[in-house]
mmCIF file of C-alpha atoms in Angstrom:
data_model
loop_
_atom_site.group_PDB
_atom_site.id
_atom_site.type_symbol
_atom_site.label_atom_id
_atom_site.label_comp_id
_atom_site.label_asym_id
_atom_site.label_seq_id
_atom_site.Cartn_x
_atom_site.Cartn_y
_atom_site.Cartn_z
ATOM 1 C CA UNK A 1 -17.830 -37.669 -6.594
ATOM 2 C CA UNK A 2 -14.444 -36.598 -6.909
ATOM 3 C CA UNK A 3 -13.141 -35.750 -10.426
ATOM 4 C CA UNK A 4 -10.501 -38.073 -12.808
ATOM 5 C CA UNK A 5 -9.168 -35.574 -13.879
ATOM 6 C CA UNK A 6 -5.712 -34.316 -13.327
ATOM 7 C CA UNK A 7 -3.100 -31.700 -13.497
ATOM 8 C CA UNK A 8 -0.541 -34.194 -14.993
ATOM 9 C CA UNK A 9 -3.091 -36.661 -17.754
ATOM 10 C CA UNK A 10 -4.538 -32.414 -18.825
ATOM 11 C CA UNK A 11 -0.385 -31.709 -18.847
ATOM 12 C CA UNK A 12 0.574 -34.969 -20.995
ATOM 13 C CA UNK A 13 -3.262 -34.368 -23.601
ATOM 14 C CA UNK A 14 -3.495 -30.387 -24.023
ATOM 15 C CA UNK A 15 -1.401 -28.877 -26.195
ATOM 16 C CA UNK A 16 -2.711 -25.707 -26.933
ATOM 17 C CA UNK A 17 -3.970 -23.256 -25.349
ATOM 18 C CA UNK A 18 -7.772 -23.173 -26.762
ATOM 19 C CA UNK A 19 -7.323 -26.781 -25.291
ATOM 20 C CA UNK A 20 -6.497 -25.083 -21.818
ATOM 21 C CA UNK A 21 -9.495 -22.827 -21.566
ATOM 22 C CA UNK A 22 -11.876 -25.594 -22.830
ATOM 23 C CA UNK A 23 -10.492 -27.241 -20.520
ATOM 24 C CA UNK A 24 -10.272 -24.934 -17.465
ATOM 25 C CA UNK A 25 -14.209 -23.802 -17.826
ATOM 26 C CA UNK A 26 -15.175 -27.767 -18.061
ATOM 27 C CA UNK A 27 -13.257 -28.380 -14.615
ATOM 28 C CA UNK A 28 -14.726 -24.806 -13.234
ATOM 29 C CA UNK A 29 -18.018 -25.781 -13.873
ATOM 30 C CA UNK A 30 -18.264 -29.675 -12.435
ATOM 31 C CA UNK A 31 -16.198 -28.012 -8.887
ATOM 32 C CA UNK A 32 -18.723 -25.129 -9.289
ATOM 33 C CA UNK A 33 -16.306 -22.125 -8.059
ATOM 34 C CA UNK A 34 -16.678 -18.982 -7.139
ATOM 35 C CA UNK A 35 -16.347 -15.642 -8.928
ATOM 36 C CA UNK A 36 -15.988 -12.042 -8.063
ATOM 37 C CA UNK A 37 -12.308 -11.121 -7.881
ATOM 38 C CA UNK A 38 -11.827 -9.620 -11.343
ATOM 39 C CA UNK A 39 -13.760 -12.032 -13.294
ATOM 40 C CA UNK A 40 -17.863 -13.622 -13.042
ATOM 41 C CA UNK A 41 -17.264 -16.399 -15.155
ATOM 42 C CA UNK A 42 -15.523 -19.289 -15.908
ATOM 43 C CA UNK A 43 -14.707 -18.485 -18.938
ATOM 44 C CA UNK A 44 -12.612 -14.699 -18.136
ATOM 45 C CA UNK A 45 -11.409 -16.757 -15.180
ATOM 46 C CA UNK A 46 -9.940 -19.382 -16.833
ATOM 47 C CA UNK A 47 -8.355 -16.558 -19.439
ATOM 48 C CA UNK A 48 -7.063 -14.991 -17.276
ATOM 49 C CA UNK A 49 -5.389 -17.970 -15.674
ATOM 50 C CA UNK A 50 -3.394 -19.167 -18.696
ATOM 51 C CA UNK A 51 -2.931 -16.008 -19.936
ATOM 52 C CA UNK A 52 -1.401 -14.370 -17.043
ATOM 53 C CA UNK A 53 0.281 -18.304 -16.428
ATOM 54 C CA UNK A 54 2.312 -17.755 -19.285
ATOM 55 C CA UNK A 55 3.034 -14.455 -18.935
ATOM 56 C CA UNK A 56 1.217 -13.307 -22.127
ATOM 57 C CA UNK A 57 -1.215 -9.474 -21.802
ATOM 58 C CA UNK A 58 -4.526 -10.983 -20.799
ATOM 59 C CA UNK A 59 -6.665 -8.855 -22.848
ATOM 60 C CA UNK A 60 -5.819 -10.487 -26.148
ATOM 61 C CA UNK A 61 -6.627 -14.008 -26.214
ATOM 62 C CA UNK A 62 -7.218 -14.299 -30.373
ATOM 63 C CA UNK A 63 -3.731 -13.879 -31.364
ATOM 64 C CA UNK A 64 -2.467 -17.087 -29.387
ATOM 65 C CA UNK A 65 -5.775 -19.103 -29.047
ATOM 66 C CA UNK A 66 -3.828 -21.679 -31.166
ATOM 67 C CA UNK A 67 -0.504 -21.310 -30.230
ATOM 68 C CA UNK A 68 1.169 -24.951 -29.282
ATOM 69 C CA UNK A 69 2.136 -24.847 -25.777
ATOM 70 C CA UNK A 70 6.022 -26.533 -24.285
ATOM 71 C CA UNK A 71 6.295 -29.400 -22.107
ATOM 72 C CA UNK A 72 7.148 -26.523 -19.039
ATOM 73 C CA UNK A 73 4.238 -25.002 -20.361
ATOM 74 C CA UNK A 74 1.852 -27.092 -20.230
ATOM 75 C CA UNK A 75 2.532 -28.188 -17.115
ATOM 76 C CA UNK A 76 2.462 -24.382 -15.469
ATOM 77 C CA UNK A 77 -1.003 -23.816 -16.128
ATOM 78 C CA UNK A 78 -2.436 -27.799 -15.891
ATOM 79 C CA UNK A 79 -1.064 -26.365 -12.532
ATOM 80 C CA UNK A 80 -2.014 -23.098 -11.888
ATOM 81 C CA UNK A 81 -5.806 -24.234 -13.692
ATOM 82 C CA UNK A 82 -6.387 -27.081 -11.025
ATOM 83 C CA UNK A 83 -4.986 -25.025 -7.930
ATOM 84 C CA UNK A 84 -7.404 -22.711 -8.587
ATOM 85 C CA UNK A 85 -10.257 -25.382 -7.807
ATOM 86 C CA UNK A 86 -8.539 -27.545 -5.302
ATOM 87 C CA UNK A 87 -7.509 -24.311 -3.238
ATOM 88 C CA UNK A 88 -10.913 -22.586 -3.953
ATOM 89 C CA UNK A 89 -8.311 -19.679 -3.499
ATOM 90 C CA UNK A 90 -8.781 -16.677 -5.934
ATOM 91 C CA UNK A 91 -7.031 -16.232 -8.597
ATOM 92 C CA UNK A 92 -5.006 -12.977 -7.803
ATOM 93 C CA UNK A 93 -3.619 -14.964 -4.727
ATOM 94 C CA UNK A 94 -2.245 -18.056 -7.182
ATOM 95 C CA UNK A 95 -1.181 -15.295 -9.550
ATOM 96 C CA UNK A 96 0.121 -12.831 -7.046
ATOM 97 C CA UNK A 97 -0.697 -10.568 -9.239
ATOM 98 C CA UNK A 98 -4.956 -8.016 -9.891
ATOM 99 C CA UNK A 99 -5.683 -5.265 -12.616
ATOM 100 C CA UNK A 100 -7.367 -2.416 -11.608
ATOM 101 C CA UNK A 101 -7.993 0.112 -14.454
ATOM 102 C CA UNK A 102 -5.512 -2.400 -16.818
ATOM 103 C CA UNK A 103 -2.551 -1.485 -14.140
ATOM 104 C CA UNK A 104 -1.438 -4.557 -11.988
ATOM 105 C CA UNK A 105 -0.919 -5.127 -9.057
ATOM 106 C CA UNK A 106 0.705 -7.192 -6.029
ATOM 107 C CA UNK A 107 -1.498 -8.925 -3.548
ATOM 108 C CA UNK A 108 -1.388 -12.456 -1.421
ATOM 109 C CA UNK A 109 -3.408 -13.198 1.001
ATOM 110 C CA UNK A 110 -2.766 -10.634 3.503
ATOM 111 C CA UNK A 111 -4.385 -8.353 1.740
ATOM 112 C CA UNK A 112 -8.366 -8.054 0.210
ATOM 113 C CA UNK A 113 -8.593 -8.873 -3.795
ATOM 114 C CA UNK A 114 -8.480 -4.995 -5.301
ATOM 115 C CA UNK A 115 -11.851 -4.273 -7.385
ATOM 116 C CA UNK A 116 -13.301 -1.099 -5.955
ATOM 117 C CA UNK A 117 -15.701 0.501 -8.941
ATOM 118 C CA UNK A 118 -13.897 3.841 -7.024
ATOM 119 C CA UNK A 119 -11.002 2.783 -9.621
ATOM 120 C CA UNK A 120 -13.619 2.458 -13.106
ATOM 121 C CA UNK A 121 -14.757 6.753 -11.394
ATOM 122 C CA UNK A 122 -11.669 7.901 -10.560
ATOM 123 C CA UNK A 123 -10.642 7.612 -14.025
ATOM 124 C CA UNK A 124 -14.188 8.106 -15.653
ATOM 125 C CA UNK A 125 -14.994 12.328 -16.737
ATOM 126 C CA UNK A 126 -16.266 13.031 -12.452
ATOM 127 C CA UNK A 127 -12.709 13.355 -12.484
ATOM 128 C CA UNK A 128 -11.905 16.643 -14.682
ATOM 129 C CA UNK A 129 -14.067 15.826 -17.923
ATOM 130 C CA UNK A 130 -16.021 18.674 -19.544
ATOM 131 C CA UNK A 131 -19.202 17.871 -18.033
ATOM 132 C CA UNK A 132 -20.475 17.194 -14.956
ATOM 133 C CA UNK A 133 -17.642 17.071 -12.157
ATOM 134 C CA UNK A 134 -17.298 16.548 -8.757
ATOM 135 C CA UNK A 135 -13.744 18.399 -8.864
ATOM 136 C CA UNK A 136 -13.207 20.342 -11.795
ATOM 137 C CA UNK A 137 -9.799 20.068 -11.980
ATOM 138 C CA UNK A 138 -7.477 17.402 -11.098
ATOM 139 C CA UNK A 139 -4.879 19.616 -11.202
ATOM 140 C CA UNK A 140 -5.475 21.624 -7.893
ATOM 141 C CA UNK A 141 -5.973 18.626 -5.376
ATOM 142 C CA UNK A 142 -3.330 19.251 -3.121
ATOM 143 C CA UNK A 143 -3.892 16.411 -0.304
ATOM 144 C CA UNK A 144 -5.741 12.975 -0.595
ATOM 145 C CA UNK A 145 -6.949 10.474 1.672
ATOM 146 C CA UNK A 146 -6.919 7.098 0.532
ATOM 147 C CA UNK A 147 -8.455 5.181 4.079
ATOM 148 C CA UNK A 148 -8.826 0.820 4.508
ATOM 149 C CA UNK A 149 -5.516 1.278 1.993
ATOM 150 C CA UNK A 150 -5.212 -2.361 1.857
ATOM 151 C CA UNK A 151 -3.067 -3.257 -1.259
ATOM 152 C CA UNK A 152 -2.486 0.667 -2.631
ATOM 153 C CA UNK A 153 -4.495 0.741 -5.048
ATOM 154 C CA UNK A 154 -6.752 2.867 -4.643
ATOM 155 C CA UNK A 155 -3.951 5.364 -3.722
ATOM 156 C CA UNK A 156 -1.704 4.870 -6.667
ATOM 157 C CA UNK A 157 -4.848 5.690 -8.668
ATOM 158 C CA UNK A 158 -5.797 8.421 -6.552
ATOM 159 C CA UNK A 159 -1.571 9.703 -7.465
ATOM 160 C CA UNK A 160 -2.398 9.505 -11.173
ATOM 161 C CA UNK A 161 -5.181 10.805 -11.127
ATOM 162 C CA UNK A 162 -4.030 13.772 -8.393
ATOM 163 C CA UNK A 163 -0.400 14.607 -10.350
ATOM 164 C CA UNK A 164 0.096 17.487 -7.733
ATOM 165 C CA UNK A 165 -1.329 15.940 -4.769
ATOM 166 C CA UNK A 166 0.233 14.211 -1.638
ATOM 167 C CA UNK A 167 -1.362 11.638 -0.957
ATOM 168 C CA UNK A 168 -1.912 9.218 2.672
ATOM 169 C CA UNK A 169 -3.103 6.374 2.634
ATOM 170 C CA UNK A 170 -4.200 3.836 5.622
ATOM 171 C CA UNK A 171 -4.873 0.790 7.473
ATOM 172 C CA UNK A 172 -5.506 -1.168 10.473
ATOM 173 C CA UNK A 173 -3.526 -4.053 8.585
ATOM 174 C CA UNK A 174 0.457 -3.298 9.556
ATOM 175 C CA UNK A 175 0.496 -6.859 6.822
ATOM 176 C CA UNK A 176 -2.075 -5.494 4.413
ATOM 177 C CA UNK A 177 0.708 -1.996 4.495
ATOM 178 C CA UNK A 178 3.831 -4.831 3.236
ATOM 179 C CA UNK A 179 2.289 -5.479 0.471
ATOM 180 C CA UNK A 180 0.580 -1.560 -0.179
ATOM 181 C CA UNK A 181 4.434 -0.924 0.704
ATOM 182 C CA UNK A 182 5.520 -2.973 -2.352
ATOM 183 C CA UNK A 183 3.163 -1.418 -4.877
ATOM 184 C CA UNK A 184 3.853 2.023 -4.130
ATOM 185 C CA UNK A 185 7.438 1.404 -4.551
ATOM 186 C CA UNK A 186 6.638 -0.233 -7.977
ATOM 187 C CA UNK A 187 4.753 2.896 -8.351
ATOM 188 C CA UNK A 188 6.904 5.109 -9.457
ATOM 189 C CA UNK A 189 4.419 6.986 -6.949
ATOM 190 C CA UNK A 190 6.761 6.828 -3.743
ATOM 191 C CA UNK A 191 7.338 10.079 -3.337
ATOM 192 C CA UNK A 192 4.458 11.073 -2.634
ATOM 193 C CA UNK A 193 2.086 8.817 -1.090
ATOM 194 C CA UNK A 194 2.574 8.361 2.106
ATOM 195 C CA UNK A 195 1.435 5.132 4.527
ATOM 196 C CA UNK A 196 -0.195 5.633 8.381
ATOM 197 C CA UNK A 197 -0.286 2.392 10.336
ATOM 198 C CA UNK A 198 -4.039 2.980 12.495
ATOM 199 C CA UNK A 199 -7.909 3.021 12.635
ATOM 200 C CA UNK A 200 -9.491 5.589 9.693
ATOM 201 C CA UNK A 201 -8.933 9.305 10.942
ATOM 202 C CA UNK A 202 -6.738 8.511 14.346
ATOM 203 C CA UNK A 203 -3.329 8.554 12.554
ATOM 204 C CA UNK A 204 -4.155 11.700 10.407
ATOM 205 C CA UNK A 205 -3.999 14.176 13.311
ATOM 206 C CA UNK A 206 -5.936 17.504 12.853
ATOM 207 C CA UNK A 207 -4.930 17.203 8.769
ATOM 208 C CA UNK A 208 -7.368 18.014 6.254
ATOM 209 C CA UNK A 209 -8.136 16.493 2.930
ATOM 210 C CA UNK A 210 -9.606 17.612 -1.151
ATOM 211 C CA UNK A 211 -10.534 14.764 -1.382
ATOM 212 C CA UNK A 212 -11.129 11.631 0.672
ATOM 213 C CA UNK A 213 -11.448 8.176 -1.503
ATOM 214 C CA UNK A 214 -12.478 4.876 0.974
ATOM 215 C CA UNK A 215 -13.550 1.448 0.464
ATOM 216 C CA UNK A 216 -14.214 0.287 3.739
ATOM 217 C CA UNK A 217 -15.122 -3.357 5.243
ATOM 218 C CA UNK A 218 -18.976 -3.309 4.816
ATOM 219 C CA UNK A 219 -20.151 -7.905 4.516
ATOM 220 C CA UNK A 220 -22.885 -8.046 6.655
ATOM 221 C CA UNK A 221 -22.827 -10.583 9.429
ATOM 222 C CA UNK A 222 -26.379 -12.386 7.868
ATOM 223 C CA UNK A 223 -23.504 -11.823 4.410
ATOM 224 C CA UNK A 224 -20.659 -12.867 6.828
ATOM 225 C CA UNK A 225 -21.576 -15.986 7.534
ATOM 226 C CA UNK A 226 -22.287 -17.698 4.563
ATOM 227 C CA UNK A 227 -19.503 -16.141 2.668
ATOM 228 C CA UNK A 228 -18.127 -18.939 -0.341
ATOM 229 C CA UNK A 229 -14.478 -19.657 0.098
ATOM 230 C CA UNK A 230 -12.898 -17.486 -2.777
ATOM 231 C CA UNK A 231 -13.891 -14.783 -0.109
ATOM 232 C CA UNK A 232 -13.140 -16.736 3.273
ATOM 233 C CA UNK A 233 -9.818 -16.456 1.269
ATOM 234 C CA UNK A 234 -9.405 -13.170 2.351
ATOM 235 C CA UNK A 235 -8.752 -11.292 5.763
ATOM 236 C CA UNK A 236 -12.110 -11.067 7.907
ATOM 237 C CA UNK A 237 -10.160 -7.844 9.362
ATOM 238 C CA UNK A 238 -11.000 -5.871 5.431
ATOM 239 C CA UNK A 239 -14.317 -7.567 4.774
ATOM 240 C CA UNK A 240 -16.605 -7.803 7.774
ATOM 241 C CA UNK A 241 -18.423 -4.535 8.711
ATOM 242 C CA UNK A 242 -20.424 -5.351 11.684
ATOM 243 C CA UNK A 243 -24.021 -6.560 12.571
ATOM 244 C CA UNK A 244 -25.840 -4.991 8.378
ATOM 245 C CA UNK A 245 -21.867 -4.086 7.484
ATOM 246 C CA UNK A 246 -22.338 -0.587 7.838
ATOM 247 C CA UNK A 247 -20.931 -0.091 11.009
ATOM 248 C CA UNK A 248 -16.955 1.676 10.091
ATOM 249 C CA UNK A 249 -19.555 3.727 6.808
ATOM 250 C CA UNK A 250 -21.107 5.984 9.840
ATOM 251 C CA UNK A 251 -17.312 6.064 12.010
ATOM 252 C CA UNK A 252 -16.147 7.883 8.949
ATOM 253 C CA UNK A 253 -19.750 9.609 8.061
ATOM 254 C CA UNK A 254 -19.162 11.097 11.937
ATOM 255 C CA UNK A 255 -15.123 11.613 11.856
ATOM 256 C CA UNK A 256 -14.480 12.737 8.023
ATOM 257 C CA UNK A 257 -16.203 16.218 7.805
ATOM 258 C CA UNK A 258 -13.436 17.559 10.070
ATOM 259 C CA UNK A 259 -10.290 15.767 8.152
ATOM 260 C CA UNK A 260 -12.236 17.912 5.118
ATOM 261 C CA UNK A 261 -10.974 21.371 3.200
ATOM 262 C CA UNK A 262 -14.409 23.806 2.778
ATOM 263 C CA UNK A 263 -14.173 22.175 -1.145
ATOM 264 C CA UNK A 264 -13.475 18.766 0.055
ATOM 265 C CA UNK A 265 -15.753 15.753 -0.492
ATOM 266 C CA UNK A 266 -15.472 11.936 0.340
ATOM 267 C CA UNK A 267 -16.451 8.937 -1.883
ATOM 268 C CA UNK A 268 -17.136 6.027 -0.054
ATOM 269 C CA UNK A 269 -17.745 2.128 -2.243
ATOM 270 C CA UNK A 270 -20.713 0.919 0.598
ATOM 271 C CA UNK A 271 -21.863 -1.785 -0.679
ATOM 272 C CA UNK A 272 -25.794 -2.432 -1.663
ATOM 273 C CA UNK A 273 -26.535 -1.028 2.108
ATOM 274 C CA UNK A 274 -28.129 2.648 0.738
ATOM 275 C CA UNK A 275 -31.508 1.736 1.493
ATOM 276 C CA UNK A 276 -30.162 1.522 5.703
ATOM 277 C CA UNK A 277 -28.100 4.888 4.932
ATOM 278 C CA UNK A 278 -31.011 6.394 3.936
ATOM 279 C CA UNK A 279 -33.163 5.945 6.469
ATOM 280 C CA UNK A 280 -30.589 6.576 9.463
ATOM 281 C CA UNK A 281 -29.448 9.856 7.376
ATOM 282 C CA UNK A 282 -32.074 11.260 6.301
ATOM 283 C CA UNK A 283 -30.858 15.295 5.741
ATOM 284 C CA UNK A 284 -27.785 13.489 4.094
ATOM 285 C CA UNK A 285 -27.793 14.532 0.033
ATOM 286 C CA UNK A 286 -25.885 11.919 -0.875
ATOM 287 C CA UNK A 287 -24.803 11.727 -4.820
ATOM 288 C CA UNK A 288 -25.260 8.264 -5.722
ATOM 289 C CA UNK A 289 -23.394 7.500 -8.436
ATOM 290 C CA UNK A 290 -23.466 5.056 -11.015
ATOM 291 C CA UNK A 291 -20.084 2.475 -13.390
ATOM 292 C CA UNK A 292 -21.292 -0.287 -15.243
ATOM 293 C CA UNK A 293 -21.681 -2.554 -12.850
ATOM 294 C CA UNK A 294 -23.335 -0.440 -10.579
ATOM 295 C CA UNK A 295 -25.936 1.538 -9.235
ATOM 296 C CA UNK A 296 -26.158 3.093 -5.626
ATOM 297 C CA UNK A 297 -23.410 0.955 -3.568
ATOM 298 C CA UNK A 298 -20.957 4.127 -4.275
ATOM 299 C CA UNK A 299 -22.222 7.984 -2.906
ATOM 300 C CA UNK A 300 -20.236 11.391 -3.078
ATOM 301 C CA UNK A 301 -20.837 13.904 -0.520
ATOM 302 C CA UNK A 302 -19.280 17.346 0.275
ATOM 303 C CA UNK A 303 -17.423 18.376 3.549
ATOM 304 C CA UNK A 304 -20.953 21.141 3.230
ATOM 305 C CA UNK A 305 -23.188 18.523 3.288
ATOM 306 C CA UNK A 306 -21.315 16.541 5.689
ATOM 307 C CA UNK A 307 -21.588 19.726 8.515
ATOM 308 C CA UNK A 308 -25.551 20.344 6.882
ATOM 309 C CA UNK A 309 -27.017 16.157 7.775
ATOM 310 C CA UNK A 310 -26.230 16.346 11.271
#
């Protein structure tokens, strides 16, 4: 059944931010949208779209809830809410903006929408904390590698966390690297981040790193077939990880020891294939890491552990 609601009627009949949020949630639920690109509910998606469209802080809803909008603002907000329904594109593509750890990044259809758990881990006590840490002194890290960098967001976060490090960022897609180039220029870390086009470690020759971070493609073939339109809008190259989703992860595990310094380590996000990895690599002592919304989807391995597990 086709909805009778239109952007034009919404712009004419609604007046406040509260009105548009309620309307957005109703229409999103009616359209049975899928989420997962920075939000998980219809309400959060509507808040993101409405506040960003109005150039308001996305974390400060209450002060503006009952603000009345101008005619031009009503048209813009109604238009983007309906674009989310009509196109089924992720909200960050419609806005050309995504946030990781509160930091905005430019995105478009050339890159996967940033949503890695690694961002949360980099900003946690695991790096420079007082108790258990993976890297006790972030200032001691001299070289960092971000494999499958996409938009460049993790490379930029790494440059923040490791203030003395030179960061190499690699991606197979020239289009993705154009987006990363834009984000790096905006970040102010252009003097410390270098982009490389190529297949994993290939463009790096014999370089070694204190920390390697990677969020490679890891969606298995069955899941790829069942992806909703929101995820199909993303580049397949950035999602598909082979039959069981772990083809690229296996390649990284094989090649990483040659590119780590003696005290170096690998931080890898790989999805929900923990049981497969443990079965395939029974001698690897994976350290499974927890975030606010995941456990066992990111691991840390030192160079010594990787070499011992062969």
